[in-house]
Short mmCIF file of C-alpha atoms and ligand atoms in Angstrom, two decimals:
data_model
loop_
_atom_site.label_atom_id
_atom_site.label_comp_id
_atom_site.label_asym_id
_atom_site.label_seq_id
_atom_site.Cartn_x
_atom_site.Cartn_y
_atom_site.Cartn_z
CA MET A 1 0.00 0.00 0.00
CA ILE A 2 3.01 2.30 -0.37
CA PHE A 3 1.55 3.56 -3.64
CA HIS A 4 -1.75 4.25 -2.05
CA ASP A 5 -0.15 6.42 0.66
CA SER A 6 1.55 8.50 -2.01
CA GLY A 7 -1.77 9.08 -3.78
CA SER A 8 -0.69 7.10 -6.82
CA ILE A 9 -1.22 3.50 -7.79
CA LYS A 10 -0.62 1.13 -10.71
CA VAL A 11 -2.99 -1.75 -11.23
CA PHE A 12 -3.25 -4.80 -13.51
CA ALA A 13 -6.62 -6.32 -14.48
CA PRO A 14 -6.94 -9.53 -16.49
CA ALA A 15 -8.42 -10.37 -19.86
CA THR A 16 -11.52 -12.55 -19.70
CA VAL A 17 -13.39 -15.14 -21.76
CA ALA A 18 -17.11 -14.44 -21.63
CA ASN A 19 -19.90 -16.92 -22.39
CA VAL A 20 -17.57 -19.96 -22.07
CA VAL A 21 -19.54 -21.43 -25.01
CA CYS A 22 -22.76 -22.47 -23.26
CA GLY A 23 -23.40 -19.50 -20.94
CA PHE A 24 -24.19 -16.47 -23.11
CA ASP A 25 -24.05 -13.36 -20.91
CA ILE A 26 -23.96 -15.41 -17.68
CA LEU A 27 -20.56 -17.17 -17.56
CA GLY A 28 -17.00 -15.91 -17.80
CA PHE A 29 -13.50 -16.54 -16.53
CA ALA A 30 -10.30 -14.55 -16.13
CA VAL A 31 -6.87 -15.51 -17.48
CA ASP A 32 -3.43 -14.78 -16.07
CA THR A 33 -2.30 -13.14 -19.27
CA PRO A 34 -2.88 -10.79 -21.09
CA GLY A 35 -4.37 -7.88 -19.16
CA ASP A 36 -4.42 -4.08 -19.01
CA GLU A 37 -2.62 -1.71 -16.66
CA VAL A 38 -3.80 1.62 -15.29
CA ILE A 39 -1.99 4.28 -13.27
CA ALA A 40 -4.27 6.48 -11.17
CA ARG A 41 -3.03 9.47 -9.18
CA PHE A 42 -4.68 12.23 -7.23
CA THR A 43 -4.13 15.77 -8.59
CA ASP A 44 -4.95 19.31 -7.50
CA LYS A 45 -7.34 19.79 -10.43
CA ARG A 46 -11.02 19.26 -9.73
CA SER A 47 -11.60 16.86 -12.61
CA VAL A 48 -10.76 13.41 -14.00
CA THR A 49 -8.24 13.53 -16.83
CA LEU A 50 -6.85 10.85 -19.10
CA LYS A 51 -3.17 11.71 -19.49
CA ALA A 52 -2.33 9.10 -22.12
CA ILE A 53 -3.32 5.77 -23.61
CA HIS A 54 -0.43 3.54 -24.67
CA GLY A 55 -0.67 0.58 -27.04
CA ASP A 56 -4.09 1.26 -28.60
CA ASP A 57 -2.82 2.64 -31.94
CA GLY A 58 -4.87 5.76 -31.33
CA ILE A 59 -8.18 3.87 -31.51
CA LEU A 60 -9.59 4.74 -28.09
CA PRO A 61 -11.03 8.15 -27.17
CA LEU A 62 -9.00 10.41 -24.87
CA ASP A 63 -12.13 12.34 -23.86
CA PRO A 64 -12.60 11.35 -20.19
CA GLU A 65 -16.40 11.17 -20.61
CA LYS A 66 -16.11 8.81 -23.59
CA ASN A 67 -13.36 6.43 -22.49
CA THR A 68 -14.65 3.66 -20.21
CA VAL A 69 -11.67 3.78 -17.85
CA SER A 70 -12.15 7.46 -17.01
CA ALA A 71 -15.96 7.41 -17.31
CA VAL A 72 -16.22 4.77 -14.58
CA VAL A 73 -13.84 6.73 -12.35
CA ILE A 74 -16.01 9.85 -12.84
CA ASN A 75 -19.07 7.76 -11.84
CA TYR A 76 -17.16 6.33 -8.87
CA LEU A 77 -16.42 9.84 -7.61
CA LYS A 78 -20.06 10.86 -8.09
CA LYS A 79 -21.27 7.78 -6.21
CA THR A 80 -18.91 8.39 -3.30
CA GLY A 81 -19.60 12.15 -3.23
CA GLU A 82 -15.94 12.95 -4.03
CA THR A 83 -16.62 14.99 -7.16
CA GLY A 84 -14.19 17.72 -6.08
CA GLN A 85 -11.22 15.33 -6.21
CA GLY A 86 -8.92 15.51 -9.22
CA VAL A 87 -7.70 12.21 -10.63
CA GLU A 88 -5.25 11.64 -13.50
CA LEU A 89 -5.33 8.30 -15.29
CA GLU A 90 -2.91 6.62 -17.66
CA LEU A 91 -3.97 3.49 -19.53
CA PHE A 92 -1.57 0.85 -20.86
CA LYS A 93 -3.40 -1.41 -23.33
CA LYS A 94 -1.62 -4.73 -23.19
CA MET A 95 -4.13 -6.58 -25.32
CA PRO A 96 -5.85 -5.94 -28.63
CA VAL A 97 -8.94 -3.71 -28.63
CA GLY A 98 -12.18 -5.26 -29.92
CA SER A 99 -10.75 -8.77 -29.67
CA GLY A 100 -13.46 -10.54 -27.65
CA MET A 101 -11.04 -11.00 -24.75
CA GLY A 102 -12.70 -8.48 -22.47
CA SER A 103 -10.46 -5.57 -23.41
CA SER A 104 -12.83 -2.83 -22.26
CA ALA A 105 -13.65 -4.80 -19.09
CA ALA A 106 -9.96 -5.12 -18.19
CA SER A 107 -9.44 -1.34 -18.51
CA THR A 108 -12.64 -0.57 -16.64
CA VAL A 109 -11.89 -2.94 -13.80
CA ALA A 110 -8.29 -1.73 -13.54
CA GLY A 111 -9.53 1.87 -13.26
CA LEU A 112 -12.16 1.04 -10.67
CA PHE A 113 -9.85 -1.15 -8.62
CA ALA A 114 -7.23 1.61 -8.67
CA ILE A 115 -9.56 4.39 -7.53
CA ASN A 116 -11.22 2.16 -4.93
CA THR A 117 -7.81 1.27 -3.49
CA LEU A 118 -6.88 4.97 -3.35
CA TYR A 119 -10.08 5.44 -1.34
CA ASP A 120 -9.32 2.58 1.07
CA ASN A 121 -11.80 0.18 -0.58
CA ARG A 122 -14.75 2.43 0.15
CA LEU A 123 -17.13 0.63 -2.22
CA PRO A 124 -17.82 -3.12 -1.95
CA TYR A 125 -17.37 -5.37 -4.97
CA ASN A 126 -21.07 -5.50 -5.86
CA GLU A 127 -21.13 -1.69 -6.21
CA LEU A 128 -17.95 -1.77 -8.29
CA LEU A 129 -19.59 -4.34 -10.55
CA LEU A 130 -22.58 -2.09 -11.17
CA LEU A 131 -20.23 0.75 -12.12
CA ALA A 132 -18.20 -1.58 -14.32
CA MET A 133 -21.33 -2.71 -16.16
CA GLU A 134 -22.07 0.93 -16.97
CA GLY A 135 -18.58 1.05 -18.51
CA GLU A 136 -19.50 -1.94 -20.70
CA ARG A 137 -22.67 -0.15 -21.78
CA LEU A 138 -20.55 2.80 -22.89
CA ALA A 139 -18.11 0.52 -24.74
CA CYS A 140 -20.56 -1.70 -26.61
CA GLY A 141 -24.09 -0.48 -26.01
CA GLN A 142 -25.08 -3.17 -23.53
CA GLY A 143 -24.16 -3.55 -19.87
CA HIS A 144 -23.37 -7.27 -19.76
CA ALA A 145 -21.44 -8.51 -16.72
CA ASP A 146 -19.74 -11.68 -17.93
CA ASN A 147 -16.41 -9.95 -18.61
CA VAL A 148 -16.31 -7.44 -15.75
CA SER A 149 -17.32 -10.01 -13.08
CA PRO A 150 -14.44 -12.45 -13.62
CA ALA A 151 -12.07 -9.52 -14.31
CA LEU A 152 -12.92 -8.11 -10.88
CA LEU A 153 -13.42 -11.30 -8.88
CA GLY A 154 -10.99 -13.65 -10.65
CA GLY A 155 -11.73 -17.27 -11.53
CA PHE A 156 -15.03 -18.36 -13.07
CA ALA A 157 -18.08 -16.19 -12.43
CA LEU A 158 -21.75 -16.94 -12.90
CA ILE A 159 -24.25 -14.07 -13.32
CA ARG A 160 -27.20 -15.78 -11.64
CA SER A 161 -29.33 -12.67 -12.10
CA TYR A 162 -28.97 -9.22 -13.67
CA ASP A 163 -31.83 -7.60 -11.79
CA PRO A 164 -30.96 -7.57 -9.01
CA LEU A 165 -27.32 -8.29 -9.87
CA ASP A 166 -26.30 -11.59 -8.29
CA VAL A 167 -22.82 -12.82 -9.20
CA ILE A 168 -21.46 -16.11 -7.94
CA ARG A 169 -17.82 -17.15 -7.95
CA LEU A 170 -17.31 -20.71 -9.11
CA PRO A 171 -14.42 -23.06 -8.31
CA VAL A 172 -11.44 -23.36 -10.63
CA PRO A 173 -10.37 -26.95 -11.28
CA LYS A 174 -6.64 -27.48 -10.88
CA GLY A 175 -4.55 -27.52 -14.01
CA LEU A 176 -7.15 -26.07 -16.36
CA VAL A 177 -5.32 -24.18 -19.12
CA CYS A 178 -6.73 -21.73 -21.65
CA SER A 179 -5.55 -21.19 -25.22
CA LEU A 180 -6.61 -17.81 -26.62
CA ILE A 181 -6.08 -16.95 -30.26
CA HIS A 182 -7.05 -13.57 -31.64
CA PRO A 183 -7.21 -13.51 -35.44
CA HIS A 184 -6.64 -10.13 -37.04
CA ILE A 185 -10.15 -9.69 -38.34
CA GLU A 186 -12.76 -7.26 -37.12
CA VAL A 187 -15.90 -8.25 -35.22
CA GLN A 188 -17.71 -5.55 -33.30
CA THR A 189 -19.55 -6.60 -30.17
CA ARG A 190 -22.50 -4.38 -31.09
CA GLU A 191 -22.84 -6.12 -34.45
CA ALA A 192 -22.22 -9.59 -32.98
CA ARG A 193 -25.07 -8.93 -30.54
CA ARG A 194 -27.36 -7.52 -33.19
CA ILE A 195 -27.28 -10.65 -35.38
CA ILE A 196 -28.22 -13.23 -32.74
CA ARG A 197 -31.76 -14.57 -32.43
CA LYS A 198 -33.85 -12.80 -29.83
CA GLN A 199 -36.28 -15.69 -29.33
CA ILE A 200 -35.48 -19.37 -29.02
CA PRO A 201 -37.63 -22.52 -29.07
CA LEU A 202 -38.17 -24.26 -25.74
CA LYS A 203 -36.42 -27.42 -26.97
CA ASP A 204 -33.25 -25.36 -27.62
CA ALA A 205 -33.50 -23.72 -24.21
CA VAL A 206 -33.69 -27.16 -22.57
CA ILE A 207 -30.48 -28.28 -24.30
CA GLN A 208 -28.74 -25.02 -23.43
CA TRP A 209 -29.56 -24.92 -19.73
CA GLY A 210 -28.65 -28.60 -19.45
CA ASN A 211 -25.19 -27.70 -20.71
CA VAL A 212 -24.85 -24.67 -18.40
CA ALA A 213 -25.77 -26.82 -15.41
CA GLY A 214 -23.44 -29.59 -16.60
CA PHE A 215 -20.55 -27.14 -17.01
CA ILE A 216 -20.98 -25.75 -13.51
CA SER A 217 -21.28 -29.24 -12.03
CA GLY A 218 -18.08 -30.12 -13.88
CA LEU A 219 -16.25 -27.20 -12.24
CA TYR A 220 -17.42 -28.25 -8.77
CA GLN A 221 -16.57 -31.92 -9.32
CA GLU A 222 -13.34 -31.24 -11.24
CA ASP A 223 -14.82 -33.52 -13.86
CA TYR A 224 -12.97 -32.53 -17.04
CA ASP A 225 -15.02 -34.77 -19.33
CA LEU A 226 -18.24 -33.23 -18.03
CA ILE A 227 -16.78 -29.75 -18.50
CA GLY A 228 -15.84 -30.66 -22.07
CA ARG A 229 -19.09 -32.25 -23.14
CA SER A 230 -21.04 -29.32 -21.65
CA MET A 231 -19.13 -26.77 -23.76
CA GLN A 232 -21.78 -26.73 -26.46
CA ASP A 233 -23.88 -23.84 -27.67
CA ILE A 234 -26.78 -24.40 -30.05
CA ILE A 235 -28.12 -20.84 -29.81
CA ILE A 236 -25.40 -18.22 -30.28
CA GLU A 237 -22.45 -20.07 -31.84
CA PRO A 238 -24.24 -21.24 -35.00
CA VAL A 239 -24.96 -17.58 -35.83
CA ARG A 240 -21.75 -15.90 -34.72
CA SER A 241 -19.46 -18.58 -36.17
CA ILE A 242 -20.12 -17.14 -39.63
CA LEU A 243 -17.99 -14.14 -38.59
CA ILE A 244 -14.91 -16.37 -38.04
CA PRO A 245 -13.44 -18.05 -41.14
CA ASP A 246 -13.44 -21.87 -40.89
CA PHE A 247 -14.71 -21.79 -37.31
CA TYR A 248 -15.95 -25.39 -37.33
CA VAL A 249 -12.78 -26.65 -39.00
CA LEU A 250 -10.78 -24.98 -36.23
CA LYS A 251 -13.05 -26.45 -33.57
CA GLN A 252 -12.64 -29.97 -34.92
CA LYS A 253 -8.86 -29.57 -35.13
CA ALA A 254 -8.71 -28.30 -31.53
CA LEU A 255 -10.88 -31.15 -30.24
CA ASN A 256 -8.77 -33.67 -32.18
CA ALA A 257 -5.68 -32.22 -30.52
CA GLY A 258 -7.17 -32.84 -27.07
CA ALA A 259 -9.14 -29.72 -26.21
CA LEU A 260 -11.88 -30.27 -23.64
CA GLY A 261 -13.91 -27.66 -25.46
CA PHE A 262 -13.45 -24.90 -28.03
CA GLY A 263 -15.50 -21.81 -28.81
CA ILE A 264 -15.75 -18.11 -29.48
CA SER A 265 -14.29 -15.93 -26.74
CA GLY A 266 -17.01 -13.42 -25.84
CA SER A 267 -18.36 -12.00 -29.05
CA GLY A 268 -15.17 -12.84 -30.98
CA PRO A 269 -13.20 -12.76 -33.13
CA ALA A 270 -10.88 -14.42 -30.57
CA VAL A 271 -11.41 -18.14 -30.11
CA PHE A 272 -10.40 -20.18 -27.09
CA ALA A 273 -9.94 -23.72 -25.89
CA LEU A 274 -9.76 -25.25 -22.45
CA SER A 275 -7.33 -28.09 -21.88
CA ARG A 276 -6.03 -30.17 -19.03
CA ASP A 277 -2.36 -29.37 -19.48
CA GLU A 278 -0.05 -26.71 -20.88
CA GLN A 279 1.47 -28.86 -23.61
CA THR A 280 -1.94 -29.58 -25.11
CA ALA A 281 -2.86 -25.91 -24.81
CA HIS A 282 0.31 -24.90 -26.72
CA GLU A 283 -0.34 -27.49 -29.41
CA ILE A 284 -3.90 -26.27 -29.92
CA THR A 285 -2.72 -22.67 -30.05
CA ASN A 286 -0.17 -23.52 -32.74
CA ILE A 287 -2.68 -25.52 -34.78
CA VAL A 288 -5.22 -22.68 -34.75
CA LYS A 289 -2.58 -20.05 -35.51
CA ARG A 290 -1.25 -22.10 -38.44
CA HIS A 291 -4.74 -22.51 -39.82
CA PHE A 292 -5.40 -18.78 -39.68
CA GLN A 293 -1.99 -18.24 -41.29
CA SER A 294 -2.95 -20.58 -44.14
CA GLN A 295 -5.86 -18.22 -44.77
CA ASP A 296 -3.53 -15.19 -44.73
CA ILE A 297 -4.90 -14.12 -41.36
CA GLY A 298 -2.35 -13.10 -38.74
CA SER A 299 -3.09 -13.71 -35.06
CA ASP A 300 -1.92 -13.08 -31.50
CA SER A 301 -2.06 -15.95 -29.06
CA TYR A 302 -1.78 -16.61 -25.36
CA VAL A 303 -1.59 -19.74 -23.25
CA SER A 304 -2.59 -19.10 -19.70
CA PHE A 305 -3.82 -20.59 -16.48
CA ILE A 306 -7.08 -19.31 -15.03
CA ASN A 307 -6.52 -16.10 -13.06
CA LYS A 308 -7.91 -16.63 -9.57
CA GLU A 309 -7.20 -13.26 -7.93
CA GLY A 310 -8.62 -10.69 -10.39
CA PRO A 311 -6.97 -7.25 -10.40
CA ARG A 312 -3.78 -6.59 -8.45
CA ILE A 313 -1.50 -3.72 -7.52
CA ILE A 314 1.77 -3.81 -9.47
N1 HSE B 5 -21.64 -11.90 -23.44
C1 HSE B 5 -21.15 -10.86 -24.31
C2 HSE B 5 -21.51 -11.23 -25.74
C3 HSE B 5 -19.67 -10.77 -24.15
O1 HSE B 5 -21.33 -12.39 -26.11
O2 HSE B 5 -21.96 -10.36 -26.48
C4 HSE B 5 -19.02 -9.75 -25.06
O3 HSE B 5 -17.61 -9.86 -24.92
#
């Protein structure tokens, strides 16, 4: 807490995989790497300023009202009645923007965790989550919680209810490893949300909630086969997969290489796999990268354990 005493702090918050295939808008988990970093410091000015954004190629807005990281800090100060306090923020993007890996959530959570630490943890996590969801609304038009919850709480998170917000932390089976591959194609969350069906037949809902329940049981029982066979989505994936070239070819290759399950990370274009060991996770990552390469699509990739702690002071 040395940083806190000096009125300045640097925080890391992790990338996240939302939906986890079967749990659209209600399941997500955090990974150890990548993640974003934010420096927050008190200033004599009476406003929130965004000093600089590094690593975003100039994509993100510097206007404090428009950037999620500063917008949530402004809302934090309003909520706590500290509107007279000046805060300067600096954002270090350490992951691609618009990737489906919870980029906006990582920045938002890093900003909120930083300001809350400077204020001696004045707001509890459930209040921070509500503020973070507002940040998601600003970033993509909808305040979903399946990136911000695991980014803030670490591990796997279940959004049992949105109204009232009820987020449950789920256990992390030992040795679960995530492969994340971000192909260099553009998929906007707004668009990826617009194209999905708004109504589903009851028989599809039955299959889907069976898989959600199976996945969660698998986490509790550390039953990797159950986790794997529950990673199926008959509602969202068939629609969104058209945005990712050769999605089902990639999925089959990943499963053949030993993935427990494979799917779209959040709204894409990143794809992910869960595996039981690091070697398998690396193999899957290489297979998927090579396939994208064969289509002249470059990609970034990460192999990571599940992040259990959420944001941290660095
Ligand atoms: N659950 C959200 C979606 C996550 O799939 O649209 C966005 O990253």
